[in-house]
Short mmCIF file of C-alpha atoms in Angstrom, two decimals:
data_model
loop_
_atom_site.label_atom_id
_atom_site.label_comp_id
_atom_site.label_asym_id
_atom_site.label_seq_id
_atom_site.Cartn_x
_atom_site.Cartn_y
_atom_site.Cartn_z
CA MET A 369 14.51 12.02 -44.13
CA VAL A 370 14.01 8.14 -43.51
CA LYS A 371 11.64 7.41 -40.59
CA LYS A 372 12.41 4.80 -38.45
CA GLU A 373 10.29 2.21 -37.39
CA SER A 374 10.12 1.20 -33.82
CA ASN A 375 9.81 -2.20 -32.20
CA GLN A 376 6.67 -0.76 -30.16
CA ASP A 377 3.32 -0.50 -31.17
CA SER A 378 2.88 1.26 -34.36
CA ARG A 379 -0.50 3.31 -33.55
CA PRO A 380 -0.29 6.80 -32.86
CA GLU A 381 0.32 8.18 -29.19
CA SER A 382 -3.12 9.27 -28.88
CA GLU A 383 -4.62 6.15 -29.59
CA SER A 384 -3.03 4.11 -27.33
CA ARG A 385 -3.44 7.02 -24.73
CA VAL A 386 -7.14 5.80 -25.13
CA THR A 387 -6.78 2.39 -23.74
CA GLU A 388 -4.44 2.74 -20.88
CA PRO A 389 -7.95 4.16 -18.49
CA GLU A 390 -9.73 0.70 -19.76
CA GLU A 391 -6.92 -1.63 -18.32
CA LYS A 392 -6.63 0.18 -15.02
CA LYS A 393 -10.43 -0.19 -14.80
CA GLN A 394 -10.10 -4.01 -15.72
CA VAL A 395 -6.99 -4.43 -13.36
CA THR A 396 -9.14 -2.64 -10.53
CA ALA A 397 -11.96 -4.93 -11.12
CA GLU A 398 -10.18 -8.12 -10.65
CA VAL A 399 -8.71 -6.65 -6.89
CA GLN A 400 -11.40 -7.24 -4.26
CA ASP A 401 -12.55 -4.02 -2.45
CA VAL A 402 -11.64 -4.06 1.27
CA THR A 403 -13.95 -1.96 3.84
CA ASN A 404 -12.92 0.74 6.14
CA LYS A 405 -14.33 -1.62 8.60
CA ASP A 406 -12.49 -4.89 7.60
CA LEU A 407 -9.57 -3.06 7.75
CA LYS A 408 -9.89 -1.40 10.93
CA VAL A 409 -10.78 -4.95 12.62
CA GLN A 410 -7.49 -6.18 10.91
CA ILE A 411 -5.67 -3.27 12.54
CA GLU A 412 -7.43 -3.81 15.78
CA ASP A 413 -6.50 -7.22 16.26
CA TYR A 414 -3.08 -6.69 15.40
CA PHE A 415 -3.28 -3.81 18.12
CA LYS A 416 -5.10 -5.28 20.94
CA ASN A 417 -3.92 -9.07 20.61
CA SER A 418 -0.38 -8.31 19.56
CA ASN A 419 -0.67 -10.32 16.60
CA GLU A 420 2.30 -10.12 14.52
CA ASP A 421 0.50 -13.00 11.93
CA ALA A 422 -1.99 -10.29 10.64
CA LEU A 423 0.40 -8.21 9.27
CA PRO A 424 0.94 -9.79 5.90
CA LEU A 425 -3.08 -9.32 5.28
CA ILE A 426 -3.13 -5.84 6.34
CA LEU A 427 -0.63 -5.27 4.16
CA GLU A 428 -2.29 -7.02 1.59
CA SER A 429 -5.97 -5.18 2.28
CA ILE A 430 -3.89 -2.00 1.97
CA LEU A 431 -2.34 -2.71 -1.02
CA LYS A 432 -5.73 -3.86 -2.59
CA ARG A 433 -7.58 -0.26 -1.29
CA ARG A 434 -4.34 1.44 -3.20
CA ILE A 435 -5.10 -0.31 -6.48
CA SER A 436 -8.59 0.25 -5.78
CA GLY A 437 -8.37 4.06 -5.86
CA LYS A 438 -11.72 4.34 -3.61
CA HIS A 439 -10.31 4.94 -0.37
CA ASP A 440 -7.39 7.47 -0.77
CA ASP A 441 -9.13 10.16 1.77
CA THR A 442 -10.49 7.70 4.46
CA ASP A 443 -6.76 5.84 4.22
CA ASP A 444 -5.02 9.04 4.83
CA GLU A 445 -7.53 9.57 7.79
CA LEU A 446 -6.75 5.88 9.15
CA MET A 447 -3.02 6.60 8.75
CA GLU A 448 -3.31 9.72 11.11
CA GLU A 449 -5.10 7.90 13.61
CA LEU A 450 -2.78 4.60 13.90
CA GLN A 451 0.12 7.02 14.10
CA MET A 452 -1.55 8.58 17.16
CA GLN A 453 -1.65 5.17 18.76
CA GLN A 454 1.12 3.91 21.29
CA ILE A 455 2.57 0.91 20.47
CA ASP A 456 3.25 -0.82 23.79
CA ASN A 457 4.27 -4.13 22.75
CA VAL A 458 7.32 -3.33 20.79
CA LYS A 459 10.62 -5.55 21.97
CA ASP A 460 13.14 -3.54 23.29
CA GLN A 461 15.96 -5.36 21.60
CA ASP A 462 14.10 -5.10 17.76
CA PHE A 463 13.75 -1.21 18.66
CA GLU A 464 17.31 -0.61 19.86
CA SER A 465 18.86 -2.99 16.90
CA ASP A 466 16.90 -0.90 13.95
CA PHE A 467 17.86 2.65 16.14
CA GLU A 468 21.37 1.30 15.71
CA GLU A 469 21.27 0.91 12.25
CA GLY A 470 19.63 4.05 11.71
CA HIS A 471 21.82 6.12 13.55
CA GLU A 472 25.57 6.08 15.08
CA THR A 473 26.17 5.26 18.63
CA ASP A 474 29.07 5.47 20.81
CA GLU A 475 29.03 1.37 21.51
#
């Protein structure tokens, strides 16, 4: 029986697994961590000042926190807290168009 050689790395699987955590550590080391306090300030700015320009920064901060893997528990708590907050500054037209896209209506 002839063993076909693949185009991928010819190292045994066990050797390639050893390097994966190091690569992940290197990537997370390059990402600057965002503290709980910084993220809360960004979110409060969005809610209190109706600052829609803050949304990209909030998303970037959340992604950095996910990549770092340091805030899994606190982010879950933060999400629960945010889901309880009422959003007063939602424009009716935006809400209605999103609702109509997601649900059939008689109109």
